[in-house]
Amino acid sequence: MKHVILIALCSMSLSGCLSTKTEEQQKIPIKPNLLIVLSDQHSYDMVGAYGNTQVITPNLDKFAQEGMLLENSFSNQPVCTPFRGMLMSGMHPLKNGAFTNDCPLLPNKSVLLAQKLKNEGYQTAYIGKWHLLGGDRDRGIPKGDLRYGFDKVITNNCHLDFRAHKSFFWNEKGEKEFFDEWEVYGQTKQALTYLDTIDKSKPFALVVSWHPPHDWGKKKGKDGKAHYRYDTLEEFMSLYNPDSIKVRQGIEPTPDLIDMYHGHMSMISGVDKAFGMLMNKLKETHLENNTVTVFTADHGDMLESYGALLPKQYPYDYSNRTPFLIKYPKKIKPNSKSDVLFGNLDFMPTILGFMDIPSKQNYDGKDLSDALLTNDQSAVDFVPIFNFERGTVKKHSWRGVITKAYTFTMNGGDNPLEMNNVLFDRKNDPYQLNNLFYNLAYKNKRLELEKLTNESMASFKDEFYVEKDFKSVEPEETWEYNYSKSPIELFENKINQIKQ
C-alpha cells in the first residue's frame, strides 16, 4: 500500500513539474519564421492576381488570396544590386554602397537584416542569385562579413544561362557544381532540403532568389535585329499559344515582341510552379501558420515598351513597379489588399514590424506593417525613385518621386528631352502613354514635384540636381507624344526642330 501511495505522490509531483514546465514553455513567445522569395525582372502586371488574364500563375494567385497583395509596391532603384542592398539594409544606396550593379553592399555600416535576425536567435540561409559581391561574378561568396549575417549561402552569383548542365552554384566548400536540371528547379530543391534539415527548436530566415524570368542574353530576331532572349523549358512554353498572346496597351505586337512575351511568361509559369513547391513544403512541415512569407521582385521588365532599349533602369511602372505578396496568418487577413505606397527601402523595417522584432536603428525606409494592415493612406506621401550610373555616363541617371497621383522624374544627361524626363498622371493614364513633362498646362505640377524630389535628395545628401531652370528647356508650345511610335525617334525629331 505504501508503494502505491509513494508512486501516486511521485506521479502527482512529476505531473506538477511537467505542468509547470509546459506552462513556462507556453509563456515563451514563439518567434515567426521568415521566407523571402525573389523573382528577377518580374513586373507587377505579369501575375494573374494583378489582373493579367493570360499569364498562368495559379500558385501565386492562390497565395494572394491567402494573404495580402500590395497594389503600389516599387523598386526605388530598378536594378538588381541596389534592390538587394536596400532590401537587406533599409538604407539608401549612397549609404550602403550598393548604388549600381557589381558595387558590393558595405558590411558594418549598419545592422543588416540577416545580422539582426541572427542576433535574435534565427538560423539564416540564402539560396540562389546573390549579386552583392561585386567584381568578378564567376566566384562563390567568401565566408565572413561579406555574407552579411547568413549562416548558409548557396549561390550561382548571377550567371545567365539557366539550362541544365549550364547553370551552376557554388557549394559551401567554394566549389562550382552544375545543376542537372533547370536552375529554378535545382535551387528550389536546395531550399526544400534546407527546410528538412533545420533545427526545429529555432526560428529560421530563408531567402530563395530565382534569376528567371530575367532575360538570358540576346538573339537575332525575325527582323534581323537583336532582341532579348526569354525562351525556356518546353513544359512551360507549351502552356501558351503565341497566336493568342496580347502585348501591353499602346505597343505594336511585332513577331519578335510576341516571342519575347511567350518566353517571359513561360518562365514566370515555371517560377510559379517552383513557388508552389515551397508553399507545399511549409504546409507539410506545419510551418505555414508561423511563417512570414513574402514574394516580390528586384524590378520589372520593359519588354521593349515605349521603345526602351533596356529591360530596366527606367522610371516607368513596367520597370520599377513590382509584385508584392505577403502572408502571415497570425496578422494578415486572407484576400486583403493595400494600396499604400511602398518602396523596397521600407522592406526591412516593415518585415521586422510584422515579426514584432524591435529595432533602434534609423532606417531610410519606414515600418509600414501597421499601415498596410489598416490600409492607412496617410502613412506615406511619396516613394523616392532614382537611378545611378558609374562615372560620367549619365544617360540613365535620373531622380524623382511617385505619389498616389503622379510619377515624376528628371534626368541628368545633356539631352533635355531624353525619355527619363517624365510626368505621368497615375489615375487618368495608368498605362503611361501620355508624358506631361513638357505640357505647359502641367508646368506648376512639374515644378512642385521637382521641389519634392530635391527635398528627398537632400535628405540622402544626393547632389544630383540641386537647382534647374526648366524655362531653358521649355518648348514654345505644348508638346505631347504617344507611344504607338518609338519615343526615342520622337525625342530626336523634337531636338532637331529645337536646334533649327
Short mmCIF file of C-alpha atoms in Angstrom, two decimals:
data_model
loop_
_atom_site.label_atom_id
_atom_site.label_comp_id
_atom_site.label_asym_id
_atom_site.label_seq_id
_atom_site.Cartn_x
_atom_site.Cartn_y
_atom_site.Cartn_z
CA MET A 1 0.00 0.00 0.00
CA LYS A 2 2.90 2.30 0.88
CA HIS A 3 4.42 1.67 -2.52
CA VAL A 4 1.16 2.64 -4.21
CA ILE A 5 0.98 5.87 -2.22
CA LEU A 6 4.60 6.71 -3.00
CA ILE A 7 4.05 6.04 -6.70
CA ALA A 8 0.93 8.20 -6.63
CA LEU A 9 2.75 11.03 -4.85
CA CYS A 10 5.67 10.82 -7.29
CA SER A 11 3.26 10.82 -10.18
CA MET A 12 1.50 13.88 -8.81
CA SER A 13 4.85 15.56 -8.20
CA LEU A 14 6.10 14.71 -11.70
CA SER A 15 2.79 15.80 -13.21
CA GLY A 16 3.09 19.09 -11.38
CA CYS A 17 6.62 19.58 -12.65
CA LEU A 18 5.60 18.75 -16.19
CA SER A 19 2.61 21.04 -15.94
CA THR A 20 4.77 23.86 -14.64
CA LYS A 21 7.34 23.29 -17.38
CA THR A 22 4.62 23.28 -20.04
CA GLU A 23 3.15 26.47 -18.68
CA GLU A 24 6.59 28.09 -18.71
CA GLN A 25 7.15 26.99 -22.29
CA GLN A 26 3.78 28.42 -23.29
CA LYS A 27 4.78 31.77 -21.84
CA ILE A 28 7.84 31.94 -24.12
CA PRO A 29 6.81 33.75 -27.32
CA ILE A 30 7.30 31.68 -30.45
CA LYS A 31 9.17 33.83 -32.94
CA PRO A 32 7.85 33.70 -36.50
CA ASN A 33 9.92 32.23 -39.31
CA LEU A 34 10.72 34.30 -42.39
CA LEU A 35 10.71 33.15 -46.01
CA ILE A 36 11.57 35.71 -48.70
CA VAL A 37 11.13 34.55 -52.30
CA LEU A 38 12.56 36.76 -55.05
CA SER A 39 11.86 36.66 -58.76
CA ASP A 40 14.09 38.77 -61.02
CA GLN A 41 12.94 41.19 -63.72
CA HIS A 42 9.29 40.42 -62.99
CA SER A 43 6.81 43.28 -63.43
CA TYR A 44 3.70 43.72 -61.32
CA ASP A 45 1.47 43.17 -64.36
CA MET A 46 2.88 39.69 -65.02
CA VAL A 47 0.93 37.94 -62.25
CA GLY A 48 -2.65 36.78 -62.60
CA ALA A 49 -3.61 38.26 -59.23
CA TYR A 50 -2.74 41.72 -60.57
CA GLY A 51 -5.28 41.41 -63.37
CA ASN A 52 -3.32 39.66 -66.13
CA THR A 53 -5.73 37.12 -67.62
CA GLN A 54 -3.23 35.39 -69.91
CA VAL A 55 -0.19 34.68 -67.70
CA ILE A 56 -0.52 31.32 -65.91
CA THR A 57 0.33 31.74 -62.20
CA PRO A 58 -2.10 29.59 -60.17
CA ASN A 59 0.16 29.24 -57.11
CA LEU A 60 0.90 32.95 -56.82
CA ASP A 61 -2.79 33.74 -57.36
CA LYS A 62 -3.76 31.32 -54.59
CA PHE A 63 -1.11 32.80 -52.31
CA ALA A 64 -2.52 36.29 -52.96
CA GLN A 65 -5.95 35.06 -51.88
CA GLU A 66 -4.47 33.63 -48.68
CA GLY A 67 -2.58 36.80 -47.78
CA MET A 68 -2.18 40.42 -48.83
CA LEU A 69 -1.47 41.98 -52.24
CA LEU A 70 0.27 45.36 -52.35
CA GLU A 71 -1.09 47.46 -55.20
CA ASN A 72 1.66 50.07 -55.09
CA SER A 73 4.98 48.34 -54.50
CA PHE A 74 8.02 49.94 -56.15
CA SER A 75 11.69 49.20 -56.53
CA ASN A 76 13.24 52.54 -55.51
CA GLN A 77 16.08 51.84 -57.94
CA PRO A 78 15.06 49.26 -60.57
CA VAL A 79 18.42 47.49 -60.77
CA CYS A 80 19.43 44.12 -59.25
CA THR A 81 22.27 45.01 -56.86
CA PRO A 82 20.78 48.26 -55.50
CA PHE A 83 17.46 46.50 -54.85
CA ARG A 84 19.17 43.76 -52.84
CA GLY A 85 21.27 46.26 -50.93
CA MET A 86 18.19 48.23 -49.89
CA LEU A 87 16.25 45.07 -49.03
CA MET A 88 18.98 43.88 -46.67
CA SER A 89 19.75 47.25 -45.10
CA GLY A 90 16.74 49.56 -45.28
CA MET A 91 19.31 52.20 -46.22
CA HIS A 92 19.74 54.38 -49.32
CA PRO A 93 22.38 53.19 -51.85
CA LEU A 94 24.52 56.28 -51.15
CA LYS A 95 24.81 54.99 -47.59
CA ASN A 96 25.03 51.22 -48.08
CA GLY A 97 27.44 51.31 -51.06
CA ALA A 98 25.39 49.16 -53.47
CA PHE A 99 24.45 52.04 -55.79
CA THR A 100 24.71 50.14 -59.08
CA ASN A 101 25.35 46.58 -60.28
CA ASP A 102 28.54 44.93 -59.04
CA CYS A 103 29.16 47.50 -56.30
CA PRO A 104 29.14 45.46 -53.09
CA LEU A 105 26.97 46.15 -50.09
CA LEU A 106 29.28 47.56 -47.44
CA PRO A 107 29.46 45.43 -44.28
CA ASN A 108 29.46 47.04 -40.84
CA LYS A 109 27.75 50.24 -42.00
CA SER A 110 24.54 49.20 -40.24
CA VAL A 111 22.98 46.06 -38.81
CA LEU A 112 21.66 44.18 -41.85
CA LEU A 113 18.54 42.03 -41.98
CA ALA A 114 20.19 38.62 -41.55
CA GLN A 115 22.58 40.01 -38.91
CA LYS A 116 19.65 41.36 -36.94
CA LEU A 117 17.77 38.07 -37.15
CA LYS A 118 20.88 36.06 -36.28
CA ASN A 119 21.25 38.20 -33.15
CA GLU A 120 17.63 37.32 -32.35
CA GLY A 121 18.42 33.59 -32.43
CA TYR A 122 17.49 32.82 -36.04
CA GLN A 123 19.20 30.31 -38.30
CA THR A 124 19.76 32.11 -41.59
CA ALA A 125 20.28 30.95 -45.17
CA TYR A 126 20.37 32.35 -48.70
CA ILE A 127 19.89 30.22 -51.80
CA GLY A 128 20.11 31.45 -55.41
CA LYS A 129 21.21 34.63 -57.15
CA TRP A 130 23.33 36.83 -54.87
CA HIS A 131 24.75 39.72 -56.96
CA LEU A 132 26.09 41.62 -53.96
CA LEU A 133 29.76 40.64 -54.03
CA GLY A 134 30.99 43.00 -56.73
CA GLY A 135 33.85 42.47 -59.13
CA ASP A 136 34.27 39.07 -60.77
CA ARG A 137 30.88 37.36 -61.00
CA ASP A 138 32.35 33.89 -61.53
CA ARG A 139 33.14 33.03 -57.91
CA GLY A 140 31.46 31.92 -54.74
CA ILE A 141 30.68 34.08 -51.73
CA PRO A 142 33.54 34.05 -49.17
CA LYS A 143 32.72 33.29 -45.57
CA GLY A 144 32.77 36.12 -43.09
CA ASP A 145 31.49 39.70 -43.21
CA LEU A 146 30.59 39.55 -46.91
CA ARG A 147 27.84 37.04 -46.13
CA TYR A 148 26.03 39.77 -44.22
CA GLY A 149 24.77 37.51 -41.42
CA PHE A 150 23.72 34.45 -43.43
CA ASP A 151 24.96 31.18 -41.92
CA LYS A 152 24.49 29.28 -45.16
CA VAL A 153 24.90 30.66 -48.68
CA ILE A 154 24.43 28.51 -51.79
CA THR A 155 24.68 30.72 -54.84
CA ASN A 156 25.19 30.91 -58.59
CA ASN A 157 26.01 34.61 -58.14
CA CYS A 158 24.42 35.98 -61.34
CA HIS A 159 25.10 33.67 -64.27
CA LEU A 160 22.51 33.99 -67.07
CA ASP A 161 22.32 30.52 -68.63
CA PHE A 162 19.57 28.73 -66.68
CA ARG A 163 19.66 25.43 -68.63
CA ALA A 164 20.55 22.04 -67.15
CA HIS A 165 24.31 21.37 -67.15
CA LYS A 166 24.90 25.07 -67.90
CA SER A 167 23.59 26.63 -64.71
CA PHE A 168 25.68 26.17 -61.58
CA PHE A 169 26.13 27.08 -57.95
CA TRP A 170 28.99 27.44 -55.51
CA ASN A 171 28.77 24.95 -52.64
CA GLU A 172 29.90 25.51 -49.07
CA LYS A 173 33.39 24.25 -49.96
CA GLY A 174 33.76 27.00 -52.53
CA GLU A 175 33.47 24.54 -55.42
CA LYS A 176 31.42 25.09 -58.57
CA GLU A 177 28.74 22.45 -59.18
CA PHE A 178 26.42 22.22 -62.18
CA PHE A 179 22.70 21.56 -61.93
CA ASP A 180 21.37 18.61 -63.91
CA GLU A 181 18.04 20.41 -64.32
CA TRP A 182 16.62 23.89 -64.92
CA GLU A 183 18.24 26.26 -62.46
CA VAL A 184 14.99 27.23 -60.73
CA TYR A 185 14.19 23.59 -60.03
CA GLY A 186 17.69 22.96 -58.70
CA GLN A 187 17.64 25.95 -56.37
CA THR A 188 14.14 25.14 -55.16
CA LYS A 189 15.19 21.60 -54.24
CA GLN A 190 18.14 23.05 -52.31
CA ALA A 191 15.66 25.19 -50.38
CA LEU A 192 13.40 22.20 -49.71
CA THR A 193 16.38 20.23 -48.41
CA TYR A 194 17.32 23.12 -46.15
CA LEU A 195 13.81 23.22 -44.66
CA ASP A 196 14.05 19.49 -43.99
CA THR A 197 17.33 19.89 -42.10
CA ILE A 198 16.75 22.99 -39.97
CA ASP A 199 16.83 22.89 -36.20
CA LYS A 200 13.11 22.77 -35.39
CA SER A 201 13.72 24.34 -31.97
CA LYS A 202 14.88 27.61 -33.56
CA PRO A 203 13.18 30.01 -35.96
CA PHE A 204 14.62 30.29 -39.48
CA ALA A 205 15.05 33.08 -42.01
CA LEU A 206 15.48 31.87 -45.59
CA VAL A 207 15.87 33.84 -48.83
CA VAL A 208 15.23 31.97 -52.09
CA SER A 209 16.33 34.10 -55.03
CA TRP A 210 15.49 32.91 -58.55
CA HIS A 211 17.02 34.55 -61.61
CA PRO A 212 14.20 33.87 -64.14
CA PRO A 213 12.14 35.43 -65.64
CA HIS A 214 15.23 37.58 -66.31
CA ASP A 215 16.34 37.50 -69.93
CA TRP A 216 19.35 35.35 -70.74
CA GLY A 217 21.17 37.41 -73.33
CA LYS A 218 20.18 38.43 -76.83
CA LYS A 219 19.47 36.66 -80.09
CA LYS A 220 18.83 37.74 -83.67
CA GLY A 221 15.14 38.26 -84.30
CA LYS A 222 12.91 37.79 -87.31
CA ASP A 223 13.52 41.44 -88.20
CA GLY A 224 17.28 40.90 -88.28
CA LYS A 225 17.83 42.95 -85.10
CA ALA A 226 18.98 41.74 -81.68
CA HIS A 227 16.26 41.17 -79.07
CA TYR A 228 16.44 39.89 -75.50
CA ARG A 229 16.01 36.14 -75.15
CA TYR A 230 13.49 34.54 -72.79
CA ASP A 231 12.68 31.07 -74.19
CA THR A 232 12.74 28.25 -71.63
CA LEU A 233 11.61 24.66 -70.95
CA GLU A 234 9.06 23.21 -73.35
CA GLU A 235 6.82 22.18 -70.45
CA PHE A 236 6.17 25.89 -69.87
CA MET A 237 6.42 27.17 -73.46
CA SER A 238 3.69 24.70 -74.44
CA LEU A 239 1.27 26.32 -71.98
CA TYR A 240 0.88 29.32 -74.29
CA ASN A 241 -0.38 29.77 -77.84
CA PRO A 242 1.76 32.53 -79.41
CA ASP A 243 -1.11 33.45 -81.73
CA SER A 244 -3.25 34.37 -78.73
CA ILE A 245 -0.68 36.44 -76.83
CA LYS A 246 -1.60 40.09 -76.32
CA VAL A 247 1.01 42.73 -75.57
CA ARG A 248 0.70 45.78 -73.33
CA GLN A 249 -1.52 48.64 -74.36
CA GLY A 250 -0.10 51.13 -76.82
CA ILE A 251 2.59 48.71 -78.03
CA GLU A 252 2.86 47.27 -81.54
CA PRO A 253 2.70 43.43 -81.38
CA THR A 254 5.60 42.56 -83.67
CA PRO A 255 6.56 38.86 -84.16
CA ASP A 256 9.77 39.36 -82.19
CA LEU A 257 7.90 41.03 -79.33
CA ILE A 258 5.42 38.14 -79.25
CA ASP A 259 8.39 35.75 -78.97
CA MET A 260 9.71 37.74 -76.01
CA TYR A 261 6.34 37.72 -74.25
CA HIS A 262 5.98 33.99 -74.92
CA GLY A 263 9.30 33.11 -73.30
CA HIS A 264 8.97 35.61 -70.47
CA MET A 265 5.52 34.42 -69.41
CA SER A 266 6.64 30.80 -69.76
CA MET A 267 9.49 31.39 -67.32
CA ILE A 268 7.03 33.09 -64.97
CA SER A 269 4.86 29.97 -65.05
CA GLY A 270 7.99 27.99 -64.14
CA VAL A 271 8.69 30.31 -61.23
CA ASP A 272 5.06 29.90 -60.17
CA LYS A 273 5.40 26.11 -60.14
CA ALA A 274 8.54 26.33 -58.00
CA PHE A 275 6.79 28.72 -55.63
CA GLY A 276 4.03 26.15 -55.22
CA MET A 277 6.66 23.57 -54.23
CA LEU A 278 7.88 25.85 -51.45
CA MET A 279 4.35 26.52 -50.19
CA ASN A 280 3.58 22.80 -50.12
CA LYS A 281 6.69 22.22 -48.02
CA LEU A 282 5.60 24.80 -45.46
CA LYS A 283 2.24 23.05 -45.16
CA GLU A 284 3.73 19.56 -44.94
CA THR A 285 6.11 20.62 -42.17
CA HIS A 286 3.40 22.57 -40.29
CA LEU A 287 5.38 25.83 -40.62
CA GLU A 288 2.81 27.72 -42.66
CA ASN A 289 0.93 29.50 -39.88
CA ASN A 290 4.04 30.77 -38.09
CA THR A 291 5.95 31.98 -41.15
CA VAL A 292 6.02 35.46 -42.65
CA THR A 293 6.23 34.63 -46.35
CA VAL A 294 6.94 37.29 -48.98
CA PHE A 295 7.03 37.08 -52.76
CA THR A 296 8.42 40.06 -54.65
CA ALA A 297 10.90 41.01 -57.40
CA ASP A 298 14.05 43.08 -57.93
CA HIS A 299 12.33 45.18 -60.58
CA GLY A 300 10.22 44.76 -63.70
CA ASP A 301 10.89 44.26 -67.40
CA MET A 302 10.05 46.86 -70.04
CA LEU A 303 9.84 44.19 -72.78
CA GLU A 304 10.65 46.94 -75.29
CA SER A 305 7.66 49.01 -74.16
CA TYR A 306 7.83 52.65 -75.29
CA GLY A 307 10.82 51.76 -77.47
CA ALA A 308 13.02 51.06 -74.44
CA LEU A 309 16.41 49.62 -75.30
CA LEU A 310 16.98 48.08 -71.85
CA PRO A 311 14.70 45.84 -69.74
CA LYS A 312 15.03 48.07 -66.65
CA GLN A 313 16.57 51.27 -65.25
CA TYR A 314 13.63 53.40 -66.45
CA PRO A 315 11.15 55.34 -64.26
CA TYR A 316 8.13 53.58 -65.76
CA ASP A 317 5.83 51.18 -63.94
CA TYR A 318 6.87 48.26 -66.13
CA SER A 319 10.43 48.83 -64.91
CA ASN A 320 10.03 49.76 -61.25
CA ARG A 321 6.58 48.58 -60.10
CA THR A 322 6.81 45.07 -58.68
CA PRO A 323 4.52 42.34 -57.42
CA PHE A 324 4.48 42.15 -53.62
CA LEU A 325 2.51 39.40 -51.91
CA ILE A 326 2.79 38.69 -48.20
CA LYS A 327 1.19 36.07 -45.98
CA TYR A 328 1.25 35.78 -42.21
CA PRO A 329 -1.94 34.13 -40.90
CA LYS A 330 -1.43 35.44 -37.37
CA LYS A 331 -1.78 39.05 -38.54
CA ILE A 332 -2.86 39.29 -42.18
CA LYS A 333 -6.42 38.52 -43.19
CA PRO A 334 -6.94 36.38 -46.31
CA ASN A 335 -7.61 38.08 -49.64
CA SER A 336 -6.67 41.53 -48.36
CA LYS A 337 -5.17 44.35 -50.41
CA SER A 338 -3.40 47.59 -49.65
CA ASP A 339 -2.71 50.49 -51.96
CA VAL A 340 -0.41 52.27 -49.50
CA LEU A 341 2.71 53.50 -51.34
CA PHE A 342 5.55 51.09 -50.57
CA GLY A 343 9.21 51.14 -51.68
CA ASN A 344 11.77 48.44 -51.11
CA LEU A 345 13.59 50.87 -48.79
CA ASP A 346 10.67 50.09 -46.47
CA PHE A 347 11.19 46.34 -46.71
CA MET A 348 13.48 45.66 -43.74
CA PRO A 349 11.75 47.85 -41.12
CA THR A 350 8.32 46.65 -42.29
CA ILE A 351 9.20 42.96 -42.13
CA LEU A 352 10.71 43.39 -38.67
CA GLY A 353 7.46 45.15 -37.74
CA PHE A 354 5.36 42.21 -38.91
CA MET A 355 7.64 39.90 -36.92
CA ASP A 356 7.39 42.10 -33.76
CA ILE A 357 11.16 42.42 -33.63
CA PRO A 358 12.10 45.87 -32.26
CA SER A 359 14.96 47.83 -33.77
CA LYS A 360 16.53 51.09 -32.64
CA GLN A 361 18.21 51.64 -36.00
CA ASN A 362 17.30 54.70 -38.04
CA TYR A 363 16.27 53.42 -41.47
CA ASP A 364 15.78 55.42 -44.64
CA GLY A 365 12.58 53.44 -45.11
CA LYS A 366 9.57 53.20 -42.79
CA ASP A 367 7.95 50.43 -40.79
CA LEU A 368 4.66 50.24 -42.69
CA SER A 369 3.40 47.00 -41.15
CA ASP A 370 0.52 48.66 -39.31
CA ALA A 371 -0.27 50.98 -42.23
CA LEU A 372 -0.53 48.03 -44.61
CA LEU A 373 -2.83 46.13 -42.26
CA THR A 374 -5.17 49.11 -41.91
CA ASN A 375 -4.58 50.49 -45.44
CA ASP A 376 -3.65 53.84 -43.86
CA GLN A 377 -3.24 56.16 -46.86
CA SER A 378 -1.81 58.94 -44.72
CA ALA A 379 1.27 56.90 -43.77
CA VAL A 380 3.22 57.69 -46.96
CA ASP A 381 3.11 60.78 -49.19
CA PHE A 382 5.58 59.60 -51.82
CA VAL A 383 8.16 56.98 -52.76
CA PRO A 384 11.58 58.31 -53.84
CA ILE A 385 12.86 56.71 -57.05
CA PHE A 386 16.30 57.09 -58.60
CA ASN A 387 18.93 55.52 -60.79
CA PHE A 388 22.70 55.87 -60.52
CA GLU A 389 25.30 55.36 -63.22
CA ARG A 390 29.01 54.88 -62.83
CA GLY A 391 31.49 57.58 -63.79
CA THR A 392 30.41 60.37 -66.10
CA VAL A 393 27.87 58.34 -68.06
CA LYS A 394 24.50 59.85 -67.19
CA LYS A 395 22.25 58.57 -69.94
CA HIS A 396 20.20 56.62 -67.44
CA SER A 397 20.80 58.72 -64.33
CA TRP A 398 17.61 60.23 -63.01
CA ARG A 399 15.80 61.15 -59.79
CA GLY A 400 12.14 61.54 -58.97
CA VAL A 401 9.14 60.67 -56.84
CA ILE A 402 5.97 58.62 -57.11
CA THR A 403 2.87 59.96 -55.39
CA LYS A 404 -0.61 58.48 -55.48
CA ALA A 405 -1.44 60.89 -58.31
CA TYR A 406 1.77 61.24 -60.33
CA THR A 407 5.08 59.74 -61.39
CA PHE A 408 7.78 62.38 -61.88
CA THR A 409 11.46 62.10 -62.81
CA MET A 410 14.15 64.35 -64.23
CA ASN A 411 17.22 63.04 -65.99
CA GLY A 412 20.84 64.04 -65.61
CA GLY A 413 22.02 63.82 -69.19
CA ASP A 414 22.81 66.58 -71.66
CA ASN A 415 19.68 65.78 -73.70
CA PRO A 416 16.77 67.76 -72.17
CA LEU A 417 14.22 65.60 -73.96
CA GLU A 418 15.65 62.19 -73.03
CA MET A 419 12.93 59.67 -72.16
CA ASN A 420 13.71 59.72 -68.44
CA ASN A 421 12.15 63.17 -68.10
CA VAL A 422 8.60 62.10 -67.27
CA LEU A 423 5.40 63.29 -65.67
CA PHE A 424 2.58 60.76 -65.73
CA ASP A 425 -0.93 61.07 -64.36
CA ARG A 426 -1.25 57.77 -62.47
CA LYS A 427 -5.04 57.88 -62.24
CA ASN A 428 -6.07 59.02 -65.71
CA ASP A 429 -3.17 57.46 -67.63
CA PRO A 430 -2.47 54.11 -65.92
CA TYR A 431 -0.57 52.76 -68.93
CA GLN A 432 1.68 55.82 -69.03
CA LEU A 433 1.07 56.62 -72.69
CA ASN A 434 0.99 60.41 -72.36
CA ASN A 435 4.05 62.17 -70.94
CA LEU A 436 3.04 65.55 -69.48
CA PHE A 437 6.57 66.73 -68.66
CA TYR A 438 6.57 69.29 -71.46
CA ASN A 439 2.87 70.11 -71.30
CA LEU A 440 2.62 73.78 -70.30
CA ALA A 441 -0.66 73.15 -68.51
CA TYR A 442 1.24 70.94 -66.02
CA LYS A 443 4.24 73.21 -65.51
CA ASN A 444 3.28 74.10 -61.91
CA LYS A 445 2.72 70.45 -61.03
CA ARG A 446 6.07 69.58 -62.54
CA LEU A 447 7.85 72.27 -60.52
CA GLU A 448 6.04 71.15 -57.36
CA LEU A 449 7.27 67.58 -57.85
CA GLU A 450 10.76 68.81 -58.73
CA LYS A 451 10.87 70.60 -55.37
CA LEU A 452 9.74 67.43 -53.61
CA THR A 453 12.42 65.46 -55.45
CA ASN A 454 15.12 67.93 -54.43
CA GLU A 455 13.99 67.79 -50.80
CA SER A 456 14.11 64.00 -50.92
CA MET A 457 17.60 64.03 -52.44
CA ALA A 458 18.79 66.50 -49.82
CA SER A 459 17.72 64.08 -47.08
CA PHE A 460 20.05 61.47 -48.61
CA LYS A 461 22.81 64.03 -49.35
CA ASP A 462 22.40 63.36 -53.05
CA GLU A 463 23.76 66.32 -55.03
CA PHE A 464 22.44 65.09 -58.38
CA TYR A 465 20.19 68.08 -59.02
CA VAL A 466 20.07 70.95 -56.58
CA GLU A 467 18.58 73.52 -58.93
CA LYS A 468 17.43 73.55 -62.54
CA ASP A 469 15.98 76.28 -64.71
CA PHE A 470 13.22 74.49 -66.58
CA LYS A 471 12.50 77.55 -68.70
CA SER A 472 15.72 76.95 -70.60
CA VAL A 473 14.38 73.67 -71.99
CA GLU A 474 10.73 74.61 -72.27
CA PRO A 475 9.27 74.19 -75.79
CA GLU A 476 7.38 77.23 -77.07
CA GLU A 477 4.13 75.31 -77.14
CA THR A 478 2.68 72.22 -75.53
CA TRP A 479 4.20 69.02 -76.86
CA GLU A 480 2.71 65.64 -76.14
CA TYR A 481 3.61 62.26 -77.56
CA ASN A 482 2.05 58.84 -77.56
CA TYR A 483 3.90 55.58 -77.51
CA SER A 484 2.39 53.98 -80.58
CA LYS A 485 5.71 55.05 -82.13
CA SER A 486 9.17 54.89 -80.60
CA PRO A 487 9.61 57.81 -78.17
CA ILE A 488 13.33 57.83 -78.94
CA GLU A 489 12.56 58.75 -82.56
CA LEU A 490 10.10 61.41 -81.44
CA PHE A 491 12.61 62.85 -78.98
CA GLU A 492 15.29 63.06 -81.66
CA ASN A 493 12.91 64.74 -84.10
CA LYS A 494 11.89 67.30 -81.49
CA ILE A 495 15.52 68.03 -80.61
CA ASN A 496 16.31 68.67 -84.26
CA GLN A 497 13.36 71.05 -84.50
CA ILE A 498 14.54 72.99 -81.45
CA LYS A 499 18.13 73.19 -82.80
CA GLN A 500 16.85 74.56 -86.11
#
